Amino acid sequence: MMLPTATATAVFLTAAPSSFSTRRRRSRAIFASLSPSFSASEEPLLVRAARGEDGLPRPPAWMMRQAGRYMAEYQALAKRHPSFRERSENTDLIVEITLQPWRAFAPDGVILFSDILTPLPAIGVPFDISDSKGPVIQSPVRSKEQVRELVPIDLDMLQFVGESLKILRNEIDGKAALLGFVGAPWTIATYIVEGGMTNTYTNIKSMCHTAPDVLKGLLSHLAQAISDYIIYQVNSRAQCIQIFDSWGGQLPPHVWEQWSKPYIKQVTLPYFSCFHVLPTSWCCYVSALSYGITLMTPTE
């Protein structure tokens, strides 16, 4: 597990707010298929710790990012399948890569091999991954018209994620917790606005001042899509969800509170509002957020 430090902050989100009456009809339809049936005493150590259970024999240990890329076994597979998109969007390959580090090290958590940008085509944002440049989005979203062209997330385009999670739960067979994950709205918006990786974040930071309404519209759309995607992962038997705000730490505290934190809450609150007994636990990770514990805890 990556513990909170000056360069990385993680908190569990496990508390359910008492009342949130406003829910979108579309989300409500997705929630209907969720049934929070579990026996806490039978659940993996990581899930029990995330829910705040007392008297556990030890803290859970797991690798917050998908492990395996450093392993010779993974490198050999990557040579046979050089496309990252193929490796992260093919059910058989996802399952194999996810299980490689678990077989080697037996951590308490097994995180799905995927990418935070995987759902982008399902909302109308195609992307490629270049070996030299990383993610590449040919048409960055920077205008109100482009935001309007985004579509509600099409979960049928992400069936390989659901299928992989179901297979993995059976393979792990209760010996560890199965973790799904998503990107936070701000981090995903950074890629969509910048068109890929960046060291300066010039365009999205500029939009905070020059086109705040456009940026708010983009972040709100992403928050709804990510929330639906999380519910899909839970329905597919993920036991814990990690939210990665990889670029949140690039913002000063007051800017993160304005442009990232509210949209993380938008992602989580519809889910929390539907359950008094939660079928899934959450972990939120923000890279380089040295001030994070103080600011992130209220996202519960």
PDB file of C-alpha atoms in Angstrom:
ATOM      1  CA  MET A   1       0.000   0.000   0.000  1.00  0.00           C
ATOM      2  CA  MET A   2       1.189   3.540  -0.739  1.00  0.00           C
ATOM      3  CA  LEU A   3       0.852   5.390   2.536  1.00  0.00           C
ATOM      4  CA  PRO A   4       0.101   9.123   2.744  1.00  0.00           C
ATOM      5  CA  THR A   5       3.345  11.121   2.375  1.00  0.00           C
ATOM      6  CA  ALA A   6       4.425  14.506   1.140  1.00  0.00           C
ATOM      7  CA  THR A   7       4.091  13.277  -2.435  1.00  0.00           C
ATOM      8  CA  ALA A   8       1.019  11.071  -2.243  1.00  0.00           C
ATOM      9  CA  THR A   9      -2.174  11.233  -0.287  1.00  0.00           C
ATOM     10  CA  ALA A  10      -4.824   8.548   0.059  1.00  0.00           C
ATOM     11  CA  VAL A  11      -7.947   8.435   2.168  1.00  0.00           C
ATOM     12  CA  PHE A  12     -10.739   5.923   2.484  1.00  0.00           C
ATOM     13  CA  LEU A  13     -14.258   7.148   1.815  1.00  0.00           C
ATOM     14  CA  THR A  14     -16.620   4.961   3.767  1.00  0.00           C
ATOM     15  CA  ALA A  15     -19.247   7.117   5.429  1.00  0.00           C
ATOM     16  CA  ALA A  16     -22.736   7.456   3.971  1.00  0.00           C
ATOM     17  CA  PRO A  17     -24.335  10.890   4.206  1.00  0.00           C
ATOM     18  CA  SER A  18     -27.740  10.833   5.856  1.00  0.00           C
ATOM     19  CA  SER A  19     -29.750  12.330   3.020  1.00  0.00           C
ATOM     20  CA  PHE A  20     -29.237  13.394  -0.580  1.00  0.00           C
ATOM     21  CA  SER A  21     -32.601  13.631  -2.240  1.00  0.00           C
ATOM     22  CA  THR A  22     -31.581  14.721  -5.734  1.00  0.00           C
ATOM     23  CA  ARG A  23     -30.549  11.881  -8.023  1.00  0.00           C
ATOM     24  CA  ARG A  24     -30.508  11.624 -11.763  1.00  0.00           C
ATOM     25  CA  ARG A  25     -33.031   9.224 -13.249  1.00  0.00           C
ATOM     26  CA  ARG A  26     -30.341   7.498 -15.286  1.00  0.00           C
ATOM     27  CA  SER A  27     -28.198   6.761 -12.247  1.00  0.00           C
ATOM     28  CA  ARG A  28     -31.227   5.549 -10.328  1.00  0.00           C
ATOM     29  CA  ALA A  29     -31.858   2.921 -13.004  1.00  0.00           C
ATOM     30  CA  ILE A  30     -28.295   1.677 -12.705  1.00  0.00           C
ATOM     31  CA  PHE A  31     -28.461   1.601  -8.902  1.00  0.00           C
ATOM     32  CA  ALA A  32     -31.518  -0.630  -9.052  1.00  0.00           C
ATOM     33  CA  SER A  33     -29.453  -3.678  -9.983  1.00  0.00           C
ATOM     34  CA  LEU A  34     -27.146  -3.312  -6.983  1.00  0.00           C
ATOM     35  CA  SER A  35     -27.853  -5.456  -3.946  1.00  0.00           C
ATOM     36  CA  PRO A  36     -25.630  -4.841  -0.898  1.00  0.00           C
ATOM     37  CA  SER A  37     -25.523  -8.425   0.314  1.00  0.00           C
ATOM     38  CA  PHE A  38     -22.348  -9.350   2.158  1.00  0.00           C
ATOM     39  CA  SER A  39     -21.121 -10.941   5.338  1.00  0.00           C
ATOM     40  CA  ALA A  40     -18.408  -8.774   6.885  1.00  0.00           C
ATOM     41  CA  SER A  41     -16.704 -11.647   8.664  1.00  0.00           C
ATOM     42  CA  GLU A  42     -16.215 -13.430   5.353  1.00  0.00           C
ATOM     43  CA  GLU A  43     -14.785 -10.464   3.469  1.00  0.00           C
ATOM     44  CA  PRO A  44     -11.096  -9.858   2.643  1.00  0.00           C
ATOM     45  CA  LEU A  45      -8.930  -7.973   5.117  1.00  0.00           C
ATOM     46  CA  LEU A  46      -8.649  -4.849   2.947  1.00  0.00           C
ATOM     47  CA  VAL A  47     -12.422  -4.462   2.648  1.00  0.00           C
ATOM     48  CA  ARG A  48     -12.910  -4.945   6.385  1.00  0.00           C
ATOM     49  CA  ALA A  49     -10.223  -2.348   7.147  1.00  0.00           C
ATOM     50  CA  ALA A  50     -11.725   0.103   4.660  1.00  0.00           C
ATOM     51  CA  ARG A  51     -15.060  -0.159   6.433  1.00  0.00           C
ATOM     52  CA  GLY A  52     -13.418   0.666   9.751  1.00  0.00           C
ATOM     53  CA  GLU A  53     -13.773  -2.725  11.380  1.00  0.00           C
ATOM     54  CA  ASP A  54     -12.008  -3.040  14.743  1.00  0.00           C
ATOM     55  CA  GLY A  55      -9.822  -5.898  15.956  1.00  0.00           C
ATOM     56  CA  LEU A  56      -8.198  -6.805  12.644  1.00  0.00           C
ATOM     57  CA  PRO A  57      -5.042  -8.932  12.913  1.00  0.00           C
ATOM     58  CA  ARG A  58      -2.916  -6.466  10.898  1.00  0.00           C
ATOM     59  CA  PRO A  59      -3.198  -3.589   8.422  1.00  0.00           C
ATOM     60  CA  PRO A  60      -3.833  -4.646   4.823  1.00  0.00           C
ATOM     61  CA  ALA A  61      -1.035  -4.333   2.270  1.00  0.00           C
ATOM     62  CA  TRP A  62      -1.555  -3.863  -1.437  1.00  0.00           C
ATOM     63  CA  MET A  63      -0.104  -2.105  -4.446  1.00  0.00           C
ATOM     64  CA  MET A  64      -2.115   1.001  -5.211  1.00  0.00           C
ATOM     65  CA  ARG A  65      -1.159   1.077  -8.861  1.00  0.00           C
ATOM     66  CA  GLN A  66      -1.504  -2.009 -11.018  1.00  0.00           C
ATOM     67  CA  ALA A  67       1.648  -3.977 -10.396  1.00  0.00           C
ATOM     68  CA  GLY A  68       3.372  -6.206 -12.917  1.00  0.00           C
ATOM     69  CA  ARG A  69       4.965  -3.825 -15.393  1.00  0.00           C
ATOM     70  CA  TYR A  70       8.340  -4.397 -13.736  1.00  0.00           C
ATOM     71  CA  MET A  71       7.975  -8.201 -13.850  1.00  0.00           C
ATOM     72  CA  ALA A  72       9.747 -10.342 -16.442  1.00  0.00           C
ATOM     73  CA  GLU A  73       6.483 -12.227 -16.908  1.00  0.00           C
ATOM     74  CA  TYR A  74       4.699  -9.023 -17.863  1.00  0.00           C
ATOM     75  CA  GLN A  75       7.519  -7.836 -20.119  1.00  0.00           C
ATOM     76  CA  ALA A  76       7.363 -11.090 -22.049  1.00  0.00           C
ATOM     77  CA  LEU A  77       3.601 -10.708 -22.485  1.00  0.00           C
ATOM     78  CA  ALA A  78       4.022  -7.087 -23.577  1.00  0.00           C
ATOM     79  CA  LYS A  79       6.418  -8.150 -26.326  1.00  0.00           C
ATOM     80  CA  ARG A  80       3.794 -10.561 -27.653  1.00  0.00           C
ATOM     81  CA  HIS A  81       1.096  -7.871 -27.362  1.00  0.00           C
ATOM     82  CA  PRO A  82       2.874  -4.518 -27.881  1.00  0.00           C
ATOM     83  CA  SER A  83      -0.289  -2.378 -27.934  1.00  0.00           C
ATOM     84  CA  PHE A  84      -1.230  -1.061 -24.504  1.00  0.00           C
ATOM     85  CA  ARG A  85      -4.799  -0.578 -25.688  1.00  0.00           C
ATOM     86  CA  GLU A  86      -4.952  -4.264 -26.570  1.00  0.00           C
ATOM     87  CA  ARG A  87      -3.504  -5.315 -23.231  1.00  0.00           C
ATOM     88  CA  SER A  88      -5.958  -3.123 -21.306  1.00  0.00           C
ATOM     89  CA  GLU A  89      -9.055  -3.833 -23.419  1.00  0.00           C
ATOM     90  CA  ASN A  90      -8.813  -7.585 -23.992  1.00  0.00           C
ATOM     91  CA  THR A  91     -10.464  -9.643 -21.264  1.00  0.00           C
ATOM     92  CA  ASP A  92      -8.003 -12.540 -21.322  1.00  0.00           C
ATOM     93  CA  LEU A  93      -5.006 -10.203 -21.191  1.00  0.00           C
ATOM     94  CA  ILE A  94      -6.529  -8.013 -18.468  1.00  0.00           C
ATOM     95  CA  VAL A  95      -7.153 -11.039 -16.264  1.00  0.00           C
ATOM     96  CA  GLU A  96      -3.675 -12.485 -16.817  1.00  0.00           C
ATOM     97  CA  ILE A  97      -1.843  -9.206 -16.169  1.00  0.00           C
ATOM     98  CA  THR A  98      -3.962  -8.448 -13.100  1.00  0.00           C
ATOM     99  CA  LEU A  99      -3.178 -11.833 -11.577  1.00  0.00           C
ATOM    100  CA  GLN A 100       0.577 -11.836 -12.257  1.00  0.00           C
ATOM    101  CA  PRO A 101       1.642  -9.765  -9.207  1.00  0.00           C
ATOM    102  CA  TRP A 102      -0.985 -11.394  -7.001  1.00  0.00           C
ATOM    103  CA  ARG A 103       0.427 -14.828  -7.782  1.00  0.00           C
ATOM    104  CA  ALA A 104       3.936 -13.536  -7.090  1.00  0.00           C
ATOM    105  CA  PHE A 105       3.381 -11.514  -3.902  1.00  0.00           C
ATOM    106  CA  ALA A 106      -0.107 -12.331  -2.561  1.00  0.00           C
ATOM    107  CA  PRO A 107      -1.078  -8.762  -1.551  1.00  0.00           C
ATOM    108  CA  ASP A 108      -4.383  -8.134   0.212  1.00  0.00           C
ATOM    109  CA  GLY A 109      -5.732  -6.217  -2.783  1.00  0.00           C
ATOM    110  CA  VAL A 110      -5.783  -7.044  -6.486  1.00  0.00           C
ATOM    111  CA  ILE A 111      -6.271  -4.014  -8.723  1.00  0.00           C
ATOM    112  CA  LEU A 112      -7.762  -4.349 -12.182  1.00  0.00           C
ATOM    113  CA  PHE A 113      -5.256  -3.817 -15.004  1.00  0.00           C
ATOM    114  CA  SER A 114      -6.744  -0.903 -16.922  1.00  0.00           C
ATOM    115  CA  ASP A 115      -6.261   2.809 -17.489  1.00  0.00           C
ATOM    116  CA  ILE A 116      -8.084   5.894 -16.262  1.00  0.00           C
ATOM    117  CA  LEU A 117      -8.667   6.903 -19.905  1.00  0.00           C
ATOM    118  CA  THR A 118     -10.265   3.581 -20.859  1.00  0.00           C
ATOM    119  CA  PRO A 119     -13.856   4.948 -20.676  1.00  0.00           C
ATOM    120  CA  LEU A 120     -13.170   7.981 -22.901  1.00  0.00           C
ATOM    121  CA  PRO A 121     -14.382   6.441 -26.197  1.00  0.00           C
ATOM    122  CA  ALA A 122     -17.604   5.530 -24.392  1.00  0.00           C
ATOM    123  CA  ILE A 123     -18.357   9.258 -23.866  1.00  0.00           C
ATOM    124  CA  GLY A 124     -17.320  10.284 -27.383  1.00  0.00           C
ATOM    125  CA  VAL A 125     -13.624  11.087 -26.892  1.00  0.00           C
ATOM    126  CA  PRO A 126     -11.405   8.787 -28.976  1.00  0.00           C
ATOM    127  CA  PHE A 127      -7.750   8.502 -28.029  1.00  0.00           C
ATOM    128  CA  ASP A 128      -4.569   6.665 -28.981  1.00  0.00           C
ATOM    129  CA  ILE A 129      -1.504   5.774 -26.959  1.00  0.00           C
ATOM    130  CA  SER A 130       1.882   6.566 -28.439  1.00  0.00           C
ATOM    131  CA  ASP A 131       4.985   4.750 -27.212  1.00  0.00           C
ATOM    132  CA  SER A 132       6.852   8.052 -27.111  1.00  0.00           C
ATOM    133  CA  LYS A 133       4.112  10.539 -26.138  1.00  0.00           C
ATOM    134  CA  GLY A 134       1.685   8.495 -24.068  1.00  0.00           C
ATOM    135  CA  PRO A 135      -2.042   9.258 -24.503  1.00  0.00           C
ATOM    136  CA  VAL A 136      -2.896  11.366 -27.550  1.00  0.00           C
ATOM    137  CA  ILE A 137      -6.320  13.002 -28.070  1.00  0.00           C
ATOM    138  CA  GLN A 138      -6.485  14.419 -31.577  1.00  0.00           C
ATOM    139  CA  SER A 139      -9.357  16.825 -30.869  1.00  0.00           C
ATOM    140  CA  PRO A 140      -8.946  18.385 -27.405  1.00  0.00           C
ATOM    141  CA  VAL A 141     -12.189  19.593 -25.828  1.00  0.00           C
ATOM    142  CA  ARG A 142     -11.956  23.317 -25.167  1.00  0.00           C
ATOM    143  CA  SER A 143     -15.252  24.854 -26.262  1.00  0.00           C
ATOM    144  CA  LYS A 144     -18.875  24.840 -25.141  1.00  0.00           C
ATOM    145  CA  GLU A 145     -19.874  23.228 -28.429  1.00  0.00           C
ATOM    146  CA  GLN A 146     -17.427  20.362 -27.909  1.00  0.00           C
ATOM    147  CA  VAL A 147     -18.710  19.773 -24.379  1.00  0.00           C
ATOM    148  CA  ARG A 148     -22.261  19.593 -25.730  1.00  0.00           C
ATOM    149  CA  GLU A 149     -21.160  16.901 -28.189  1.00  0.00           C
ATOM    150  CA  LEU A 150     -20.084  14.572 -25.383  1.00  0.00           C
ATOM    151  CA  VAL A 151     -22.491  11.695 -24.797  1.00  0.00           C
ATOM    152  CA  PRO A 152     -23.647   9.810 -21.682  1.00  0.00           C
ATOM    153  CA  ILE A 153     -21.316   6.933 -21.025  1.00  0.00           C
ATOM    154  CA  ASP A 154     -22.095   3.857 -23.145  1.00  0.00           C
ATOM    155  CA  LEU A 155     -21.340   0.968 -20.786  1.00  0.00           C
ATOM    156  CA  ASP A 156     -21.824  -1.533 -23.597  1.00  0.00           C
ATOM    157  CA  MET A 157     -18.495  -0.298 -24.946  1.00  0.00           C
ATOM    158  CA  LEU A 158     -16.834  -1.300 -21.663  1.00  0.00           C
ATOM    159  CA  GLN A 159     -18.033  -4.871 -21.364  1.00  0.00           C
ATOM    160  CA  PHE A 160     -14.431  -6.120 -21.281  1.00  0.00           C
ATOM    161  CA  VAL A 161     -14.076  -4.322 -17.927  1.00  0.00           C
ATOM    162  CA  GLY A 162     -17.143  -5.971 -16.418  1.00  0.00           C
ATOM    163  CA  GLU A 163     -16.252  -9.400 -17.776  1.00  0.00           C
ATOM    164  CA  SER A 164     -12.711  -9.126 -16.414  1.00  0.00           C
ATOM    165  CA  LEU A 165     -13.894  -8.147 -12.937  1.00  0.00           C
ATOM    166  CA  LYS A 166     -16.310 -11.082 -12.765  1.00  0.00           C
ATOM    167  CA  ILE A 167     -13.622 -13.553 -13.828  1.00  0.00           C
ATOM    168  CA  LEU A 168     -11.137 -12.078 -11.371  1.00  0.00           C
ATOM    169  CA  ARG A 169     -13.525 -12.372  -8.418  1.00  0.00           C
ATOM    170  CA  ASN A 170     -13.859 -16.069  -9.186  1.00  0.00           C
ATOM    171  CA  GLU A 171     -10.102 -16.509  -9.637  1.00  0.00           C
ATOM    172  CA  ILE A 172      -9.238 -14.715  -6.392  1.00  0.00           C
ATOM    173  CA  ASP A 173     -11.977 -16.633  -4.574  1.00  0.00           C
ATOM    174  CA  GLY A 174     -12.099 -14.396  -1.501  1.00  0.00           C
ATOM    175  CA  LYS A 175      -8.362 -14.575  -0.766  1.00  0.00           C
ATOM    176  CA  ALA A 176      -7.924 -10.860  -1.491  1.00  0.00           C
ATOM    177  CA  ALA A 177     -10.038  -7.815  -2.290  1.00  0.00           C
ATOM    178  CA  LEU A 178     -10.713  -6.969  -5.918  1.00  0.00           C
ATOM    179  CA  LEU A 179     -10.215  -3.281  -6.660  1.00  0.00           C
ATOM    180  CA  GLY A 180     -11.641  -1.388  -9.587  1.00  0.00           C
ATOM    181  CA  PHE A 181     -10.591   2.153 -10.311  1.00  0.00           C
ATOM    182  CA  VAL A 182     -11.387   5.368 -12.121  1.00  0.00           C
ATOM    183  CA  GLY A 183      -9.778   8.724 -12.747  1.00  0.00           C
ATOM    184  CA  ALA A 184     -11.045  11.823 -10.967  1.00  0.00           C
ATOM    185  CA  PRO A 185     -12.830  14.386 -13.165  1.00  0.00           C
ATOM    186  CA  TRP A 186     -10.044  16.984 -12.925  1.00  0.00           C
ATOM    187  CA  THR A 187      -7.348  14.515 -13.962  1.00  0.00           C
ATOM    188  CA  ILE A 188      -9.336  13.133 -16.879  1.00  0.00           C
ATOM    189  CA  ALA A 189     -10.288  16.660 -17.940  1.00  0.00           C
ATOM    190  CA  THR A 190      -6.587  17.540 -17.982  1.00  0.00           C
ATOM    191  CA  TYR A 191      -5.943  14.916 -20.655  1.00  0.00           C
ATOM    192  CA  ILE A 192      -9.060  15.870 -22.625  1.00  0.00           C
ATOM    193  CA  VAL A 193      -8.287  19.604 -22.610  1.00  0.00           C
ATOM    194  CA  GLU A 194      -4.526  19.359 -23.129  1.00  0.00           C
ATOM    195  CA  GLY A 195      -4.772  16.581 -25.712  1.00  0.00           C
ATOM    196  CA  GLY A 196      -2.419  14.297 -23.804  1.00  0.00           C
ATOM    197  CA  MET A 197       0.409  14.480 -21.304  1.00  0.00           C
ATOM    198  CA  THR A 198       1.623  17.877 -20.160  1.00  0.00           C
ATOM    199  CA  ASN A 199       4.151  19.408 -17.800  1.00  0.00           C
ATOM    200  CA  THR A 200       2.595  22.868 -17.751  1.00  0.00           C
ATOM    201  CA  TYR A 201      -1.217  22.320 -17.751  1.00  0.00           C
ATOM    202  CA  THR A 202      -1.440  25.629 -19.602  1.00  0.00           C
ATOM    203  CA  ASN A 203      -4.763  25.172 -21.367  1.00  0.00           C
ATOM    204  CA  ILE A 204      -6.819  23.750 -18.503  1.00  0.00           C
ATOM    205  CA  LYS A 205      -5.428  26.199 -15.942  1.00  0.00           C
ATOM    206  CA  SER A 206      -6.211  29.021 -18.340  1.00  0.00           C
ATOM    207  CA  MET A 207      -9.790  27.746 -18.721  1.00  0.00           C
ATOM    208  CA  CYS A 208     -10.299  28.152 -14.963  1.00  0.00           C
ATOM    209  CA  HIS A 209     -10.164  31.915 -15.622  1.00  0.00           C
ATOM    210  CA  THR A 210     -11.053  32.423 -19.295  1.00  0.00           C
ATOM    211  CA  ALA A 211     -13.798  29.795 -19.750  1.00  0.00           C
ATOM    212  CA  PRO A 212     -14.956  28.648 -16.298  1.00  0.00           C
ATOM    213  CA  ASP A 213     -18.445  27.708 -17.496  1.00  0.00           C
ATOM    214  CA  VAL A 214     -17.013  25.460 -20.212  1.00  0.00           C
ATOM    215  CA  LEU A 215     -14.720  23.763 -17.721  1.00  0.00           C
ATOM    216  CA  LYS A 216     -17.541  23.332 -15.197  1.00  0.00           C
ATOM    217  CA  GLY A 217     -19.685  21.728 -17.886  1.00  0.00           C
ATOM    218  CA  LEU A 218     -16.896  19.341 -18.840  1.00  0.00           C
ATOM    219  CA  LEU A 219     -16.161  18.380 -15.236  1.00  0.00           C
ATOM    220  CA  SER A 220     -19.839  17.825 -14.458  1.00  0.00           C
ATOM    221  CA  HIS A 221     -20.257  15.593 -17.508  1.00  0.00           C
ATOM    222  CA  LEU A 222     -17.193  13.595 -16.516  1.00  0.00           C
ATOM    223  CA  ALA A 223     -18.403  13.297 -12.917  1.00  0.00           C
ATOM    224  CA  GLN A 224     -21.703  11.765 -14.047  1.00  0.00           C
ATOM    225  CA  ALA A 225     -19.957   9.399 -16.460  1.00  0.00           C
ATOM    226  CA  ILE A 226     -17.416   8.298 -13.848  1.00  0.00           C
ATOM    227  CA  SER A 227     -20.152   7.736 -11.276  1.00  0.00           C
ATOM    228  CA  ASP A 228     -22.017   5.472 -13.709  1.00  0.00           C
ATOM    229  CA  TYR A 229     -18.760   3.686 -14.540  1.00  0.00           C
ATOM    230  CA  ILE A 230     -18.090   3.047 -10.856  1.00  0.00           C
ATOM    231  CA  ILE A 231     -21.536   1.573 -10.384  1.00  0.00           C
ATOM    232  CA  TYR A 232     -20.928  -0.650 -13.404  1.00  0.00           C
ATOM    233  CA  GLN A 233     -17.696  -1.905 -11.812  1.00  0.00           C
ATOM    234  CA  VAL A 234     -19.481  -2.574  -8.523  1.00  0.00           C
ATOM    235  CA  ASN A 235     -22.213  -4.458 -10.355  1.00  0.00           C
ATOM    236  CA  SER A 236     -19.403  -6.465 -11.951  1.00  0.00           C
ATOM    237  CA  ARG A 237     -18.211  -7.458  -8.451  1.00  0.00           C
ATOM    238  CA  ALA A 238     -15.462  -4.955  -7.655  1.00  0.00           C
ATOM    239  CA  GLN A 239     -15.122  -4.789  -3.846  1.00  0.00           C
ATOM    240  CA  CYS A 240     -13.281  -1.495  -3.517  1.00  0.00           C
ATOM    241  CA  ILE A 241     -12.956   1.485  -5.850  1.00  0.00           C
ATOM    242  CA  GLN A 242      -9.872   3.683  -6.079  1.00  0.00           C
ATOM    243  CA  ILE A 243     -10.260   7.197  -7.432  1.00  0.00           C
ATOM    244  CA  PHE A 244      -7.034   8.525  -8.925  1.00  0.00           C
ATOM    245  CA  ASP A 245      -6.625  12.299  -9.073  1.00  0.00           C
ATOM    246  CA  SER A 246      -3.151  11.982 -10.528  1.00  0.00           C
ATOM    247  CA  TRP A 247      -2.824  15.661 -11.477  1.00  0.00           C
ATOM    248  CA  GLY A 248      -4.757  17.098  -8.544  1.00  0.00           C
ATOM    249  CA  GLY A 249      -1.520  17.748  -6.712  1.00  0.00           C
ATOM    250  CA  GLN A 250      -0.506  20.241  -9.386  1.00  0.00           C
ATOM    251  CA  LEU A 251      -3.083  22.651  -8.010  1.00  0.00           C
ATOM    252  CA  PRO A 252      -2.692  24.948  -4.996  1.00  0.00           C
ATOM    253  CA  PRO A 253      -5.000  24.028  -2.104  1.00  0.00           C
ATOM    254  CA  HIS A 254      -7.671  26.651  -2.810  1.00  0.00           C
ATOM    255  CA  VAL A 255      -7.720  25.779  -6.521  1.00  0.00           C
ATOM    256  CA  TRP A 256      -8.000  22.043  -5.816  1.00  0.00           C
ATOM    257  CA  GLU A 257     -10.913  22.750  -3.476  1.00  0.00           C
ATOM    258  CA  GLN A 258     -12.663  24.706  -6.225  1.00  0.00           C
ATOM    259  CA  TRP A 259     -11.906  22.626  -9.321  1.00  0.00           C
ATOM    260  CA  SER A 260     -11.288  19.054  -8.196  1.00  0.00           C
ATOM    261  CA  LYS A 261     -12.819  18.270  -4.822  1.00  0.00           C
ATOM    262  CA  PRO A 262     -16.435  19.259  -5.678  1.00  0.00           C
ATOM    263  CA  TYR A 263     -16.408  16.976  -8.704  1.00  0.00           C
ATOM    264  CA  ILE A 264     -14.998  14.047  -6.744  1.00  0.00           C
ATOM    265  CA  LYS A 265     -17.965  14.581  -4.420  1.00  0.00           C
ATOM    266  CA  GLN A 266     -20.272  14.602  -7.443  1.00  0.00           C
ATOM    267  CA  VAL A 267     -18.827  11.224  -8.386  1.00  0.00           C
ATOM    268  CA  THR A 268     -19.368   9.663  -4.962  1.00  0.00           C
ATOM    269  CA  LEU A 269     -22.467  11.240  -3.452  1.00  0.00           C
ATOM    270  CA  PRO A 270     -25.078   9.663  -5.761  1.00  0.00           C
ATOM    271  CA  TYR A 271     -23.670   6.279  -4.790  1.00  0.00           C
ATOM    272  CA  PHE A 272     -23.557   6.993  -1.061  1.00  0.00           C
ATOM    273  CA  SER A 273     -27.040   8.468  -1.066  1.00  0.00           C
ATOM    274  CA  CYS A 274     -28.589   5.188  -2.194  1.00  0.00           C
ATOM    275  CA  PHE A 275     -27.175   2.953   0.543  1.00  0.00           C
ATOM    276  CA  HIS A 276     -27.115   2.893   4.317  1.00  0.00           C
ATOM    277  CA  VAL A 277     -25.144  -0.359   4.071  1.00  0.00           C
ATOM    278  CA  LEU A 278     -22.512   0.098   1.391  1.00  0.00           C
ATOM    279  CA  PRO A 279     -21.556  -2.866  -0.823  1.00  0.00           C
ATOM    280  CA  THR A 280     -18.222  -1.304  -1.761  1.00  0.00           C
ATOM    281  CA  SER A 281     -15.461   0.726  -0.074  1.00  0.00           C
ATOM    282  CA  TRP A 282     -13.531   3.580  -1.632  1.00  0.00           C
ATOM    283  CA  CYS A 283      -9.975   4.895  -1.631  1.00  0.00           C
ATOM    284  CA  CYS A 284      -9.100   8.308  -3.068  1.00  0.00           C
ATOM    285  CA  TYR A 285      -5.496   8.942  -4.129  1.00  0.00           C
ATOM    286  CA  VAL A 286      -4.042  12.296  -5.158  1.00  0.00           C
ATOM    287  CA  SER A 287      -0.440  12.431  -6.335  1.00  0.00           C
ATOM    288  CA  ALA A 288       1.784  15.150  -4.845  1.00  0.00           C
ATOM    289  CA  LEU A 289      -1.023  16.532  -2.659  1.00  0.00           C
ATOM    290  CA  SER A 290       1.047  17.315   0.414  1.00  0.00           C
ATOM    291  CA  TYR A 291      -1.885  19.155   2.020  1.00  0.00           C
ATOM    292  CA  GLY A 292      -4.270  16.346   1.108  1.00  0.00           C
ATOM    293  CA  ILE A 293      -5.394  14.675   4.321  1.00  0.00           C
ATOM    294  CA  THR A 294      -6.828  17.902   5.731  1.00  0.00           C
ATOM    295  CA  LEU A 295      -8.676  18.800   2.541  1.00  0.00           C
ATOM    296  CA  MET A 296      -9.700  15.337   1.376  1.00  0.00           C
ATOM    297  CA  THR A 297     -11.264  13.977   4.550  1.00  0.00           C
ATOM    298  CA  PRO A 298     -14.401  16.135   4.213  1.00  0.00           C
ATOM    299  CA  THR A 299     -15.083  14.519   0.809  1.00  0.00           C
ATOM    300  CA  GLU A 300     -16.764  11.829   2.878  1.00  0.00           C
TER     301      GLU A 300
END
